[in-house]
Amino acid sequence: MPKTRHVLRTVEDLAEAGLVGPQLAEALRPVAAMYAVALTPALAEAERETTADERGDPIGDERHSPVPGIVHRYDDRVLLKLTHVCPVYCRFCFRREMVGPGEDQVLSPAALDAALAYIAAHSRIWEVILTGGDPFMLSPRRLAEITERLTAMAHVKVLRWHTRMPVADPKRITDSLVRAIKADKATYVAVHVNHPRELSDAARTACARLIDAGFPLLSQSVLLKGVNDDVATLEALMRALVETRIQPYYLHHLDLASGTSHFRVPIAEGQRLMRELRARSSGLCQPHYVLDIPGGYAKALLNLGDVEQTSNSHRLRDAKGQWHPYPNPEKPDDVTQHGVPSRA
Ligand SMILES: *Cc1c(COP(=O)(O)O)cnc(C)c1O
Ligand code: SF4
């Protein structure tokens, strides 16, 4: 692709730089007629730039995929990836090398049979996480079929759907979709939301439809430079989620997907933001700050610890960052009357 040297201001510029094909250019013309277009060379290049540490399979899904569509990294739970398509494509997607329209958009009937047979044969699998792509791209008829087949497996106790649909295309959270995933099992829905502005009225209504049908909602967000890497935005996001009855679950440190370095925030900065968020807001507003260890080992919890071992006891950190001694209850002799270790 040609290197971009000047600010791209028209659809023709974008096409010349190889960023959009003829079909997309046609679709963009009416948009460009209404709104200003400007893409600086730095931004145009950023997406194509891959640092030495970035990779196509940043979280090592492939290593743990016994059959197509299944990722089995933890004993008690599997991912079941039903489709490669999404309602929107995120520039920072951790599966950006895999997702997108093209062949094999959806697991074939034979592959789905094999994936379900794998789950049926592994009685330690307690939870099935339905993901993709975005599983809510499937028709309610297919969703209902998959839900029914999983419900029939006695050892599977929990279903969890991971989706961006309630914010990306809220009108697709229809009554028939809600009915389709209704199961005789605990069913959670984890919604991917990164900015409070994504929780539009329509998005909140879509979430309420799921919650009112009995599905607890969780959130997943990605920490993104320039998007939500300031405490005011994070706080507004978490409060908006809780007000919508969505329990903040994960704040993901950005995975090492190719071409995403311009979105990456240093871990120490993410930890500082989490600490400030804790100091400012309710426990309901606290997601776990996590990072998938490259290579597919596990998710590491990045939150700064609030407890540390001292020579004969522990100390605890408050929301402002101050440490306080904690007496060791197993050694009552070390503790004075005031509950402070005598040999701190
Ligand atoms: C993230 C992930 C899960 C789910 O992990 P939780 O911590 O339970 O949300 C399961 N399997 C794989 C492969 C994952 O990457
Ligand atoms: S919705 Fe999820 S899977 Fe789809 S592009 Fe965005 S991050 Fe990737």
mmCIF file of C-alpha atoms and ligand atoms in Angstrom:
data_model
loop_
_atom_site.group_PDB
_atom_site.id
_atom_site.type_symbol
_atom_site.label_atom_id
_atom_site.label_comp_id
_atom_site.label_asym_id
_atom_site.label_seq_id
_atom_site.Cartn_x
_atom_site.Cartn_y
_atom_site.Cartn_z
ATOM 1 C CA MET A 1 0.000 0.000 0.000
ATOM 2 C CA PRO A 2 1.285 3.498 -0.767
ATOM 3 C CA LYS A 3 2.592 5.500 2.151
ATOM 4 C CA THR A 4 0.406 8.460 3.114
ATOM 5 C CA ARG A 5 2.173 11.849 3.172
ATOM 6 C CA HIS A 6 -0.568 14.457 3.494
ATOM 7 C CA VAL A 7 -3.832 14.824 5.396
ATOM 8 C CA LEU A 8 -6.547 12.812 3.645
ATOM 9 C CA ARG A 9 -9.607 15.019 3.163
ATOM 10 C CA THR A 10 -11.742 13.369 0.516
ATOM 11 C CA VAL A 11 -13.017 9.931 -0.327
ATOM 12 C CA GLU A 12 -10.683 9.994 -3.325
ATOM 13 C CA ASP A 13 -7.742 10.593 -0.969
ATOM 14 C CA LEU A 14 -8.769 7.604 1.122
ATOM 15 C CA ALA A 15 -9.118 5.450 -1.989
ATOM 16 C CA GLU A 16 -5.744 6.567 -3.355
ATOM 17 C CA ALA A 17 -4.078 5.712 -0.048
ATOM 18 C CA GLY A 18 -5.522 2.230 -0.367
ATOM 19 C CA LEU A 19 -7.617 2.598 2.793
ATOM 20 C CA VAL A 20 -11.001 2.043 1.128
ATOM 21 C CA GLY A 21 -11.976 -0.024 -1.906
ATOM 22 C CA PRO A 22 -14.345 1.172 -4.682
ATOM 23 C CA GLN A 23 -17.449 -0.220 -2.994
ATOM 24 C CA LEU A 24 -16.748 1.425 0.350
ATOM 25 C CA ALA A 25 -15.788 4.675 -1.415
ATOM 26 C CA GLU A 26 -19.241 4.713 -3.025
ATOM 27 C CA ALA A 27 -20.897 4.214 0.363
ATOM 28 C CA LEU A 28 -18.762 6.923 1.967
ATOM 29 C CA ARG A 29 -19.500 9.643 -0.615
ATOM 30 C CA PRO A 30 -22.856 10.741 0.877
ATOM 31 C CA VAL A 31 -21.307 10.709 4.366
ATOM 32 C CA ALA A 32 -18.391 12.852 3.200
ATOM 33 C CA ALA A 33 -20.850 15.241 1.569
ATOM 34 C CA MET A 34 -22.444 15.850 4.963
ATOM 35 C CA TYR A 35 -19.451 15.754 7.291
ATOM 36 C CA ALA A 36 -15.862 16.853 7.318
ATOM 37 C CA VAL A 37 -13.242 14.212 6.582
ATOM 38 C CA ALA A 38 -9.673 14.429 7.815
ATOM 39 C CA LEU A 39 -7.200 11.673 8.449
ATOM 40 C CA THR A 40 -3.635 12.645 9.235
ATOM 41 C CA PRO A 41 -0.739 10.595 7.851
ATOM 42 C CA ALA A 42 0.121 9.527 11.398
ATOM 43 C CA LEU A 43 -3.336 8.070 11.967
ATOM 44 C CA ALA A 44 -3.504 6.510 8.526
ATOM 45 C CA GLU A 45 -0.194 4.785 9.130
ATOM 46 C CA ALA A 46 -0.852 3.858 12.756
ATOM 47 C CA GLU A 47 -3.264 1.125 11.861
ATOM 48 C CA ARG A 48 -0.782 -0.581 9.555
ATOM 49 C CA GLU A 49 2.112 -0.258 11.928
ATOM 50 C CA THR A 50 2.983 -3.432 13.756
ATOM 51 C CA THR A 51 5.463 -3.357 16.620
ATOM 52 C CA ALA A 52 7.799 -6.280 17.241
ATOM 53 C CA ASP A 53 5.711 -7.464 20.193
ATOM 54 C CA GLU A 54 2.365 -7.467 18.428
ATOM 55 C CA ARG A 55 0.928 -10.628 16.935
ATOM 56 C CA GLY A 56 -1.963 -12.086 14.978
ATOM 57 C CA ASP A 57 -3.148 -14.323 17.817
ATOM 58 C CA PRO A 58 -2.331 -12.097 20.809
ATOM 59 C CA ILE A 59 -4.001 -14.193 23.477
ATOM 60 C CA GLY A 60 -2.956 -17.605 22.215
ATOM 61 C CA ASP A 61 -6.430 -18.947 21.417
ATOM 62 C CA GLU A 62 -5.031 -21.368 18.857
ATOM 63 C CA ARG A 63 -2.934 -23.289 21.365
ATOM 64 C CA HIS A 64 -6.053 -24.210 23.299
ATOM 65 C CA SER A 65 -8.397 -25.031 20.459
ATOM 66 C CA PRO A 66 -9.066 -28.790 20.427
ATOM 67 C CA VAL A 67 -11.753 -28.485 17.706
ATOM 68 C CA PRO A 68 -12.775 -25.539 15.505
ATOM 69 C CA GLY A 69 -14.883 -23.017 17.412
ATOM 70 C CA ILE A 70 -13.782 -24.185 20.880
ATOM 71 C CA VAL A 71 -11.109 -22.580 23.068
ATOM 72 C CA HIS A 72 -10.548 -24.635 26.210
ATOM 73 C CA ARG A 73 -7.972 -22.893 28.362
ATOM 74 C CA TYR A 74 -9.527 -23.332 31.796
ATOM 75 C CA ASP A 75 -10.853 -26.643 33.057
ATOM 76 C CA ASP A 76 -14.303 -25.445 34.062
ATOM 77 C CA ARG A 77 -15.197 -23.233 31.108
ATOM 78 C CA VAL A 78 -14.862 -23.027 27.325
ATOM 79 C CA LEU A 79 -15.304 -20.410 24.674
ATOM 80 C CA LEU A 80 -17.655 -21.400 21.869
ATOM 81 C CA LYS A 81 -16.964 -19.077 18.934
ATOM 82 C CA LEU A 82 -20.078 -19.207 16.797
ATOM 83 C CA THR A 83 -19.259 -16.665 14.110
ATOM 84 C CA HIS A 84 -16.548 -14.369 12.776
ATOM 85 C CA VAL A 85 -18.838 -11.455 11.970
ATOM 86 C CA CYS A 86 -19.722 -8.451 14.127
ATOM 87 C CA PRO A 87 -22.170 -5.551 13.859
ATOM 88 C CA VAL A 88 -19.178 -3.161 13.905
ATOM 89 C CA TYR A 89 -15.462 -3.833 13.623
ATOM 90 C CA CYS A 90 -13.343 -2.365 16.375
ATOM 91 C CA ARG A 91 -9.978 -0.907 15.430
ATOM 92 C CA PHE A 92 -8.437 -2.389 18.584
ATOM 93 C CA CYS A 93 -10.032 -5.848 18.251
ATOM 94 C CA PHE A 94 -7.976 -8.617 19.872
ATOM 95 C CA ARG A 95 -9.209 -11.011 17.196
ATOM 96 C CA ARG A 96 -8.847 -8.536 14.338
ATOM 97 C CA GLU A 97 -6.949 -11.068 12.241
ATOM 98 C CA MET A 98 -9.876 -13.468 12.529
ATOM 99 C CA VAL A 99 -13.044 -11.399 12.470
ATOM 100 C CA GLY A 100 -14.706 -9.933 9.429
ATOM 101 C CA PRO A 101 -16.905 -10.937 6.548
ATOM 102 C CA GLY A 102 -15.617 -13.614 4.197
ATOM 103 C CA GLU A 103 -15.801 -17.359 4.021
ATOM 104 C CA ASP A 104 -16.683 -19.411 7.084
ATOM 105 C CA GLN A 105 -18.612 -16.569 8.685
ATOM 106 C CA VAL A 106 -20.511 -18.951 10.897
ATOM 107 C CA LEU A 107 -19.505 -22.371 12.247
ATOM 108 C CA SER A 108 -20.787 -24.916 9.743
ATOM 109 C CA PRO A 109 -23.451 -27.353 10.992
ATOM 110 C CA ALA A 110 -20.837 -30.125 11.087
ATOM 111 C CA ALA A 111 -18.343 -27.959 12.999
ATOM 112 C CA LEU A 112 -21.058 -26.898 15.438
ATOM 113 C CA ASP A 113 -21.973 -30.557 16.003
ATOM 114 C CA ALA A 114 -18.329 -31.363 16.706
ATOM 115 C CA ALA A 115 -17.939 -28.391 19.072
ATOM 116 C CA LEU A 116 -21.091 -29.327 20.994
ATOM 117 C CA ALA A 117 -19.971 -32.973 21.109
ATOM 118 C CA TYR A 118 -16.701 -31.790 22.670
ATOM 119 C CA ILE A 119 -18.590 -29.891 25.381
ATOM 120 C CA ALA A 120 -20.912 -32.853 25.961
ATOM 121 C CA ALA A 121 -17.927 -35.188 26.369
ATOM 122 C CA HIS A 122 -16.151 -33.021 28.965
ATOM 123 C CA SER A 123 -18.130 -33.166 32.150
ATOM 124 C CA ARG A 124 -15.809 -30.687 33.918
ATOM 125 C CA ILE A 125 -17.155 -27.902 31.685
ATOM 126 C CA TRP A 126 -19.417 -25.929 34.000
ATOM 127 C CA GLU A 127 -19.768 -22.770 31.906
ATOM 128 C CA VAL A 128 -19.993 -22.108 28.175
ATOM 129 C CA ILE A 129 -19.021 -18.636 26.966
ATOM 130 C CA LEU A 130 -20.684 -17.965 23.625
ATOM 131 C CA THR A 131 -18.629 -15.511 21.635
ATOM 132 C CA GLY A 132 -17.153 -14.795 18.207
ATOM 133 C CA GLY A 133 -17.203 -12.340 16.499
ATOM 134 C CA ASP A 134 -20.579 -11.433 17.895
ATOM 135 C CA PRO A 135 -22.906 -14.386 18.528
ATOM 136 C CA PHE A 136 -25.977 -12.139 18.401
ATOM 137 C CA MET A 137 -25.356 -11.829 14.643
ATOM 138 C CA LEU A 138 -27.001 -15.258 14.380
ATOM 139 C CA SER A 139 -30.716 -15.484 13.760
ATOM 140 C CA PRO A 140 -32.963 -16.101 16.778
ATOM 141 C CA ARG A 141 -33.805 -19.478 15.266
ATOM 142 C CA ARG A 142 -30.164 -20.587 15.346
ATOM 143 C CA LEU A 143 -29.569 -19.043 18.770
ATOM 144 C CA ALA A 144 -32.550 -20.963 20.124
ATOM 145 C CA GLU A 145 -31.254 -24.218 18.671
ATOM 146 C CA ILE A 146 -27.810 -23.767 20.236
ATOM 147 C CA THR A 147 -29.313 -22.712 23.572
ATOM 148 C CA GLU A 148 -31.515 -25.781 23.589
ATOM 149 C CA ARG A 149 -28.664 -28.147 22.810
ATOM 150 C CA LEU A 150 -26.501 -26.682 25.582
ATOM 151 C CA THR A 151 -29.401 -26.705 28.025
ATOM 152 C CA ALA A 152 -29.714 -30.444 27.475
ATOM 153 C CA MET A 153 -26.200 -30.995 28.891
ATOM 154 C CA ALA A 154 -26.634 -31.592 32.605
ATOM 155 C CA HIS A 155 -23.048 -30.703 33.578
ATOM 156 C CA VAL A 156 -23.256 -27.275 31.900
ATOM 157 C CA LYS A 157 -24.715 -24.983 34.543
ATOM 158 C CA VAL A 158 -23.981 -21.507 33.183
ATOM 159 C CA LEU A 159 -24.245 -19.878 29.766
ATOM 160 C CA ARG A 160 -22.554 -16.541 29.114
ATOM 161 C CA TRP A 161 -23.045 -14.561 25.902
ATOM 162 C CA HIS A 162 -20.403 -11.995 24.948
ATOM 163 C CA THR A 163 -21.759 -9.303 22.653
ATOM 164 C CA ARG A 164 -21.459 -5.719 21.483
ATOM 165 C CA MET A 165 -24.924 -5.751 19.909
ATOM 166 C CA PRO A 166 -26.849 -3.808 22.611
ATOM 167 C CA VAL A 167 -24.664 -0.752 21.955
ATOM 168 C CA ALA A 168 -23.668 -1.381 18.331
ATOM 169 C CA ASP A 169 -27.130 -2.127 16.948
ATOM 170 C CA PRO A 170 -29.670 -2.012 19.795
ATOM 171 C CA LYS A 171 -32.690 -2.645 17.602
ATOM 172 C CA ARG A 172 -31.418 -6.178 17.031
ATOM 173 C CA ILE A 173 -32.084 -7.027 20.683
ATOM 174 C CA THR A 174 -35.605 -8.056 19.799
ATOM 175 C CA ASP A 175 -38.134 -9.979 21.822
ATOM 176 C CA SER A 176 -37.488 -13.011 19.662
ATOM 177 C CA LEU A 177 -33.734 -12.828 20.337
ATOM 178 C CA VAL A 178 -34.451 -12.566 24.063
ATOM 179 C CA ARG A 179 -36.791 -15.573 23.862
ATOM 180 C CA ALA A 180 -34.192 -17.503 21.857
ATOM 181 C CA ILE A 181 -31.526 -17.359 24.574
ATOM 182 C CA LYS A 182 -33.949 -17.977 27.422
ATOM 183 C CA ALA A 183 -32.751 -21.187 29.028
ATOM 184 C CA ASP A 184 -33.347 -23.385 31.993
ATOM 185 C CA LYS A 185 -29.823 -22.432 33.122
ATOM 186 C CA ALA A 186 -28.218 -19.383 34.648
ATOM 187 C CA THR A 187 -27.623 -17.156 31.629
ATOM 188 C CA TYR A 188 -25.421 -14.067 31.749
ATOM 189 C CA VAL A 189 -24.846 -11.500 29.028
ATOM 190 C CA ALA A 190 -21.542 -9.602 28.953
ATOM 191 C CA VAL A 191 -21.765 -6.388 26.949
ATOM 192 C CA HIS A 192 -18.721 -4.729 25.396
ATOM 193 C CA VAL A 193 -18.868 -0.949 26.106
ATOM 194 C CA ASN A 194 -15.911 1.455 26.113
ATOM 195 C CA HIS A 195 -17.309 4.945 26.483
ATOM 196 C CA PRO A 196 -20.314 6.425 28.331
ATOM 197 C CA ARG A 197 -21.544 7.934 25.053
ATOM 198 C CA GLU A 198 -22.085 4.419 23.707
ATOM 199 C CA LEU A 199 -24.850 3.964 26.294
ATOM 200 C CA SER A 200 -27.458 5.847 24.282
ATOM 201 C CA ASP A 201 -31.128 5.716 25.220
ATOM 202 C CA ALA A 202 -31.635 2.982 22.650
ATOM 203 C CA ALA A 203 -28.707 0.999 24.038
ATOM 204 C CA ARG A 204 -30.045 1.316 27.579
ATOM 205 C CA THR A 205 -33.460 0.145 26.422
ATOM 206 C CA ALA A 206 -31.895 -2.884 24.736
ATOM 207 C CA CYS A 207 -29.998 -3.729 27.920
ATOM 208 C CA ALA A 208 -33.149 -3.293 30.020
ATOM 209 C CA ARG A 209 -34.973 -5.722 27.737
ATOM 210 C CA LEU A 210 -32.353 -8.375 28.504
ATOM 211 C CA ILE A 211 -32.255 -7.630 32.230
ATOM 212 C CA ASP A 212 -36.036 -7.590 32.571
ATOM 213 C CA ALA A 213 -36.115 -11.000 30.896
ATOM 214 C CA GLY A 214 -33.976 -12.298 33.748
ATOM 215 C CA PHE A 215 -30.419 -12.139 32.410
ATOM 216 C CA PRO A 216 -27.851 -10.493 34.684
ATOM 217 C CA LEU A 217 -25.698 -8.136 32.605
ATOM 218 C CA LEU A 218 -21.946 -7.718 32.941
ATOM 219 C CA SER A 219 -19.671 -5.310 31.128
ATOM 220 C CA GLN A 220 -16.342 -5.594 29.399
ATOM 221 C CA SER A 221 -14.370 -2.517 28.393
ATOM 222 C CA VAL A 222 -11.000 -2.026 26.788
ATOM 223 C CA LEU A 223 -8.675 0.647 28.167
ATOM 224 C CA LEU A 224 -7.945 2.830 25.117
ATOM 225 C CA LYS A 225 -5.592 5.778 24.802
ATOM 226 C CA GLY A 226 -7.471 8.922 23.868
ATOM 227 C CA VAL A 227 -10.855 7.231 24.343
ATOM 228 C CA ASN A 228 -11.290 6.341 28.008
ATOM 229 C CA ASP A 229 -7.851 6.658 29.618
ATOM 230 C CA ASP A 230 -8.798 9.437 32.014
ATOM 231 C CA VAL A 231 -10.479 8.913 35.341
ATOM 232 C CA ALA A 232 -13.448 11.200 34.608
ATOM 233 C CA THR A 233 -14.406 9.193 31.517
ATOM 234 C CA LEU A 234 -13.857 5.857 33.261
ATOM 235 C CA GLU A 235 -15.926 6.994 36.223
ATOM 236 C CA ALA A 236 -18.732 8.233 33.953
ATOM 237 C CA LEU A 237 -18.637 4.923 32.086
ATOM 238 C CA MET A 238 -18.799 2.788 35.223
ATOM 239 C CA ARG A 239 -21.560 4.913 36.755
ATOM 240 C CA ALA A 240 -23.570 4.776 33.528
ATOM 241 C CA LEU A 241 -23.197 0.985 33.464
ATOM 242 C CA VAL A 242 -24.319 0.595 37.074
ATOM 243 C CA GLU A 243 -27.246 2.980 36.514
ATOM 244 C CA THR A 244 -28.239 0.734 33.601
ATOM 245 C CA ARG A 245 -28.052 -2.261 35.985
ATOM 246 C CA ILE A 246 -24.946 -3.631 34.279
ATOM 247 C CA GLN A 247 -22.299 -4.931 36.670
ATOM 248 C CA PRO A 248 -18.817 -3.753 35.577
ATOM 249 C CA TYR A 249 -16.810 -6.947 35.130
ATOM 250 C CA TYR A 250 -13.585 -6.454 33.190
ATOM 251 C CA LEU A 251 -11.476 -3.519 32.123
ATOM 252 C CA HIS A 252 -9.112 -5.127 29.635
ATOM 253 C CA HIS A 253 -5.624 -3.895 29.164
ATOM 254 C CA LEU A 254 -5.240 -3.805 25.380
ATOM 255 C CA ASP A 255 -3.958 -7.070 23.938
ATOM 256 C CA LEU A 256 -0.941 -7.096 21.622
ATOM 257 C CA ALA A 257 -3.026 -7.319 18.451
ATOM 258 C CA SER A 258 -1.230 -6.117 15.323
ATOM 259 C CA GLY A 259 -1.507 -2.424 14.557
ATOM 260 C CA THR A 260 -2.989 -1.320 17.876
ATOM 261 C CA SER A 261 0.016 0.279 19.608
ATOM 262 C CA HIS A 262 -1.422 3.797 19.202
ATOM 263 C CA PHE A 263 -4.257 2.763 21.571
ATOM 264 C CA ARG A 264 -2.056 1.210 24.255
ATOM 265 C CA VAL A 265 -1.833 2.769 27.725
ATOM 266 C CA PRO A 266 1.070 1.833 30.042
ATOM 267 C CA ILE A 267 0.099 -0.705 32.733
ATOM 268 C CA ALA A 268 1.242 1.658 35.517
ATOM 269 C CA GLU A 269 -1.123 4.303 34.158
ATOM 270 C CA GLY A 270 -4.003 1.809 34.074
ATOM 271 C CA GLN A 271 -3.246 0.873 37.687
ATOM 272 C CA ARG A 272 -3.243 4.532 38.699
ATOM 273 C CA LEU A 273 -6.612 5.035 36.973
ATOM 274 C CA MET A 274 -8.099 2.018 38.749
ATOM 275 C CA ARG A 275 -6.892 3.314 42.104
ATOM 276 C CA GLU A 276 -8.414 6.734 41.437
ATOM 277 C CA LEU A 277 -11.642 5.150 40.291
ATOM 278 C CA ARG A 278 -11.789 3.219 43.568
ATOM 279 C CA ALA A 279 -11.155 6.371 45.584
ATOM 280 C CA ARG A 280 -13.990 8.190 43.796
ATOM 281 C CA SER A 281 -16.740 5.648 43.360
ATOM 282 C CA SER A 282 -18.846 2.875 44.822
ATOM 283 C CA GLY A 283 -17.715 -0.719 44.933
ATOM 284 C CA LEU A 284 -20.378 -1.419 42.326
ATOM 285 C CA CYS A 285 -18.359 0.691 39.862
ATOM 286 C CA GLN A 286 -15.146 -1.368 40.064
ATOM 287 C CA PRO A 287 -14.251 -3.709 37.212
ATOM 288 C CA HIS A 288 -11.310 -6.095 37.466
ATOM 289 C CA TYR A 289 -8.385 -4.719 35.489
ATOM 290 C CA VAL A 290 -7.049 -7.697 33.525
ATOM 291 C CA LEU A 291 -4.636 -8.640 30.782
ATOM 292 C CA ASP A 292 -4.475 -11.860 28.813
ATOM 293 C CA ILE A 293 -0.898 -13.074 29.111
ATOM 294 C CA PRO A 294 0.486 -13.368 25.556
ATOM 295 C CA GLY A 295 0.765 -17.021 24.590
ATOM 296 C CA GLY A 296 -2.548 -18.049 26.127
ATOM 297 C CA TYR A 297 -1.584 -18.737 29.741
ATOM 298 C CA ALA A 298 -4.395 -16.956 31.579
ATOM 299 C CA LYS A 299 -5.773 -13.569 32.439
ATOM 300 C CA ALA A 300 -3.553 -11.741 34.904
ATOM 301 C CA LEU A 301 -5.160 -9.419 37.435
ATOM 302 C CA LEU A 302 -3.369 -6.065 37.148
ATOM 303 C CA ASN A 303 -5.024 -4.187 40.014
ATOM 304 C CA LEU A 304 -2.466 -2.951 42.537
ATOM 305 C CA GLY A 305 -2.596 -5.077 45.644
ATOM 306 C CA ASP A 306 -3.946 -3.508 48.825
ATOM 307 C CA VAL A 307 -2.262 -5.982 51.119
ATOM 308 C CA GLU A 308 1.430 -6.620 51.713
ATOM 309 C CA GLN A 309 3.277 -8.889 54.060
ATOM 310 C CA THR A 310 5.476 -7.134 56.626
ATOM 311 C CA SER A 311 8.127 -8.858 58.738
ATOM 312 C CA ASN A 312 5.626 -10.248 61.215
ATOM 313 C CA SER A 313 2.206 -9.233 59.927
ATOM 314 C CA HIS A 314 0.478 -7.435 57.071
ATOM 315 C CA ARG A 315 -0.219 -3.890 56.044
ATOM 316 C CA LEU A 316 -3.231 -2.642 54.138
ATOM 317 C CA ARG A 317 -3.562 0.257 51.706
ATOM 318 C CA ASP A 318 -6.508 2.637 51.682
ATOM 319 C CA ALA A 319 -8.090 4.279 48.644
ATOM 320 C CA LYS A 320 -5.782 7.298 48.957
ATOM 321 C CA GLY A 321 -2.722 5.070 48.818
ATOM 322 C CA GLN A 322 -1.783 5.205 52.507
ATOM 323 C CA TRP A 323 -0.622 2.052 54.248
ATOM 324 C CA HIS A 324 -1.965 0.924 57.628
ATOM 325 C CA PRO A 325 -0.586 -1.900 59.763
ATOM 326 C CA TYR A 326 -2.810 -4.900 60.316
ATOM 327 C CA PRO A 327 -2.292 -7.201 63.293
ATOM 328 C CA ASN A 328 -1.836 -10.844 62.505
ATOM 329 C CA PRO A 329 -4.738 -12.623 64.214
ATOM 330 C CA GLU A 330 -2.855 -15.934 64.223
ATOM 331 C CA LYS A 331 -0.212 -14.470 66.497
ATOM 332 C CA PRO A 332 -2.144 -12.644 69.220
ATOM 333 C CA ASP A 333 1.088 -12.113 71.215
ATOM 334 C CA ASP A 334 2.364 -9.717 68.552
ATOM 335 C CA VAL A 335 -0.591 -7.432 68.959
ATOM 336 C CA THR A 336 -0.912 -4.681 71.534
ATOM 337 C CA GLN A 337 -4.178 -3.626 73.107
ATOM 338 C CA HIS A 338 -4.767 -1.106 70.347
ATOM 339 C CA GLY A 339 -4.601 -3.701 67.626
ATOM 340 C CA VAL A 340 -1.265 -2.465 66.307
ATOM 341 C CA PRO A 341 1.569 -4.977 65.898
ATOM 342 C CA SER A 342 4.065 -4.447 68.699
ATOM 343 C CA ARG A 343 7.089 -5.180 66.501
ATOM 344 C CA ALA A 344 6.052 -3.391 63.321
HETATM 345 C C1 LIG B 1 -11.210 -14.712 29.085
HETATM 346 C C2 LIG B 1 -11.382 -16.129 28.784
HETATM 347 C C3 LIG B 1 -12.337 -16.902 29.459
HETATM 348 C C4 LIG B 1 -13.259 -16.312 30.481
HETATM 349 O O1 LIG B 1 -12.555 -15.971 31.591
HETATM 350 P P1 LIG B 1 -13.296 -15.357 32.867
HETATM 351 O O2 LIG B 1 -12.166 -14.864 33.672
HETATM 352 O O3 LIG B 1 -14.063 -16.476 33.472
HETATM 353 O O4 LIG B 1 -14.216 -14.276 32.372
HETATM 354 C C5 LIG B 1 -12.423 -18.233 29.173
HETATM 355 N N1 LIG B 1 -11.634 -18.803 28.253
HETATM 356 C C6 LIG B 1 -10.709 -18.087 27.587
HETATM 357 C C7 LIG B 1 -9.863 -18.779 26.586
HETATM 358 C C8 LIG B 1 -10.554 -16.729 27.816
HETATM 359 O O5 LIG B 1 -9.652 -16.031 27.134
HETATM 360 S S1 SF4 B 2 -17.163 -6.567 18.538
HETATM 361 FE FE1 SF4 B 2 -15.564 -7.753 19.632
HETATM 362 S S2 SF4 B 2 -14.963 -9.373 18.201
HETATM 363 FE FE2 SF4 B 2 -16.082 -7.811 17.004
HETATM 364 S S3 SF4 B 2 -14.523 -6.426 16.212
HETATM 365 FE FE3 SF4 B 2 -15.190 -5.555 18.167
HETATM 366 S S4 SF4 B 2 -13.762 -6.385 19.728
HETATM 367 FE FE4 SF4 B 2 -13.571 -7.643 17.849
#
